[in-house]
Amino acid sequence: QVQLVESGGGSVQAGGSLRLSCAASGYSVSNGCMAWFRQAPGKEREGVAALDSGDGKTDIDGSVKGRFTISQDNAKNTLYLQLIKMKPEDTGIYYCAARRGACVWNFWLQSAAYPYWGRGTQVTVSS
């Protein structure tokens, strides 16, 4: 049974930083495609970053490029999302998602590409 558990969310001021973690069990982060999504109040869930552990390729959505970094620690079986220079529009619930096999880069931003999801961690950025 795959379980993904996010942590590291919280409240920060604009310009601040956070590091989100996604601890996986029943799934190896060293062999698959993982992503971070977020959902702001009243908005649809959107993909922000993805990582293919097979070739190490990553992709970051243009709205957060230069501010968010996705990485993984195979020994800890954990996925991370580093957020810097945060803005109020970064507020939302951040979810970790995973699929077995390689990332499908034409579809990595689509929720339907990932069968496994965590419950999310709240991030709030105040101005």
Short mmCIF file of C-alpha atoms in Angstrom, two decimals:
data_model
loop_
_atom_site.label_atom_id
_atom_site.label_comp_id
_atom_site.label_asym_id
_atom_site.label_seq_id
_atom_site.Cartn_x
_atom_site.Cartn_y
_atom_site.Cartn_z
CA GLN A 1 0.00 0.00 0.00
CA VAL A 2 1.43 3.33 -1.07
CA GLN A 3 1.39 6.13 1.46
CA LEU A 4 2.63 9.66 0.89
CA VAL A 5 2.82 11.97 3.89
CA GLU A 6 3.57 15.65 3.44
CA SER A 7 5.03 17.89 6.14
CA GLY A 8 6.81 21.21 6.49
CA GLY A 9 3.96 23.57 5.73
CA GLY A 10 3.28 26.62 7.82
CA SER A 11 2.78 30.36 7.86
CA VAL A 12 5.48 32.69 6.55
CA GLN A 13 5.75 36.28 5.48
CA ALA A 14 6.28 37.28 1.88
CA GLY A 15 9.90 36.76 0.91
CA GLY A 16 10.27 33.87 3.33
CA SER A 17 11.19 30.23 2.72
CA LEU A 18 9.88 26.77 3.50
CA ARG A 19 10.93 23.24 2.72
CA LEU A 20 8.17 20.73 2.22
CA SER A 21 8.78 17.03 2.63
CA CYS A 22 6.91 14.02 1.30
CA ALA A 23 7.78 10.76 3.01
CA ALA A 24 6.87 7.70 0.97
CA SER A 25 6.14 4.16 2.03
CA GLY A 26 5.19 1.29 -0.22
CA TYR A 27 6.77 3.29 -3.04
CA SER A 28 10.40 3.92 -3.92
CA VAL A 29 11.21 7.54 -4.76
CA SER A 30 14.29 6.25 -6.61
CA ASN A 31 12.16 4.51 -9.21
CA GLY A 32 9.31 6.58 -10.50
CA CYS A 33 7.86 9.98 -11.18
CA MET A 34 6.86 12.30 -8.37
CA ALA A 35 5.34 15.74 -8.37
CA TRP A 36 4.11 18.56 -6.20
CA PHE A 37 0.74 20.14 -6.77
CA ARG A 38 -0.98 22.95 -4.95
CA GLN A 39 -4.51 24.16 -4.57
CA ALA A 40 -5.38 27.70 -3.60
CA PRO A 41 -8.76 28.49 -2.02
CA GLY A 42 -11.44 28.51 -4.70
CA LYS A 43 -9.06 27.38 -7.42
CA GLU A 44 -8.25 24.13 -9.16
CA ARG A 45 -5.30 22.01 -8.20
CA GLU A 46 -2.22 22.88 -10.26
CA GLY A 47 1.10 21.19 -10.78
CA VAL A 48 4.20 23.10 -9.69
CA ALA A 49 7.10 20.67 -10.04
CA ALA A 50 7.92 17.13 -11.08
CA LEU A 51 10.94 14.87 -10.91
CA ASP A 52 11.77 11.68 -12.82
CA SER A 53 14.08 9.58 -10.67
CA GLY A 54 15.12 7.48 -13.64
CA ASP A 55 17.07 10.21 -15.41
CA GLY A 56 16.93 12.96 -12.79
CA LYS A 57 15.04 15.28 -15.09
CA THR A 58 12.90 17.90 -13.39
CA ASP A 59 10.37 20.41 -14.58
CA ILE A 60 9.07 23.45 -12.80
CA ASP A 61 5.96 25.38 -13.72
CA GLY A 62 6.72 28.81 -15.09
CA SER A 63 4.78 30.53 -12.32
CA VAL A 64 7.30 29.36 -9.71
CA LYS A 65 10.44 28.84 -11.76
CA GLY A 66 13.46 30.33 -10.06
CA ARG A 67 11.77 30.16 -6.66
CA PHE A 68 10.82 26.48 -6.18
CA THR A 69 13.19 23.51 -6.38
CA ILE A 70 12.23 19.84 -6.34
CA SER A 71 14.63 17.20 -5.08
CA GLN A 72 14.70 13.79 -3.47
CA ASP A 73 16.67 11.81 -0.91
CA ASN A 74 16.69 8.16 -1.87
CA ALA A 75 18.13 7.05 1.47
CA LYS A 76 15.23 8.70 3.29
CA ASN A 77 12.75 7.78 0.56
CA THR A 78 11.56 11.36 0.66
CA LEU A 79 10.68 14.02 -1.90
CA TYR A 80 11.24 17.70 -1.15
CA LEU A 81 10.06 21.04 -2.42
CA GLN A 82 12.16 24.06 -1.48
CA LEU A 83 10.24 27.32 -1.67
CA ILE A 84 12.04 30.65 -1.52
CA LYS A 85 11.05 34.27 -2.14
CA MET A 86 7.53 33.27 -1.34
CA LYS A 87 4.55 35.36 -2.38
CA PRO A 88 1.01 35.58 -1.03
CA GLU A 89 -0.20 33.83 -4.19
CA ASP A 90 1.79 30.76 -3.13
CA THR A 91 -0.80 30.21 -0.39
CA GLY A 92 -2.61 26.90 -0.63
CA ILE A 93 -2.53 23.24 0.21
CA TYR A 94 0.50 21.49 -1.24
CA TYR A 95 0.14 17.87 -2.28
CA CYS A 96 2.68 15.23 -3.13
CA ALA A 97 1.81 12.85 -5.98
CA ALA A 98 3.47 9.81 -7.48
CA ARG A 99 3.24 7.35 -10.32
CA ARG A 100 5.30 4.27 -11.07
CA GLY A 101 7.49 4.45 -14.11
CA ALA A 102 8.78 7.46 -15.95
CA CYS A 103 7.23 10.89 -16.01
CA VAL A 104 5.09 11.59 -19.03
CA TRP A 105 6.31 15.08 -19.66
CA ASN A 106 3.43 16.08 -21.88
CA PHE A 107 1.05 15.38 -19.01
CA TRP A 108 3.00 15.95 -15.80
CA LEU A 109 0.86 18.93 -14.88
CA GLN A 110 -2.32 16.86 -14.95
CA SER A 111 -3.60 15.36 -11.72
CA ALA A 112 -4.90 12.32 -13.56
CA ALA A 113 -1.33 11.27 -14.38
CA TYR A 114 -0.73 10.31 -10.74
CA PRO A 115 -2.56 7.49 -8.96
CA TYR A 116 -0.99 8.12 -5.56
CA TRP A 117 -1.55 11.22 -3.46
CA GLY A 118 -0.82 12.53 -0.02
CA ARG A 119 -3.29 14.48 2.09
CA GLY A 120 -1.49 17.76 1.73
CA THR A 121 0.18 20.36 3.90
CA GLN A 122 -1.04 23.93 4.31
CA VAL A 123 1.15 26.83 3.26
CA THR A 124 0.12 30.39 4.07
CA VAL A 125 2.07 33.43 2.93
CA SER A 126 1.15 36.81 4.37
CA SER A 127 2.01 40.13 2.79
#
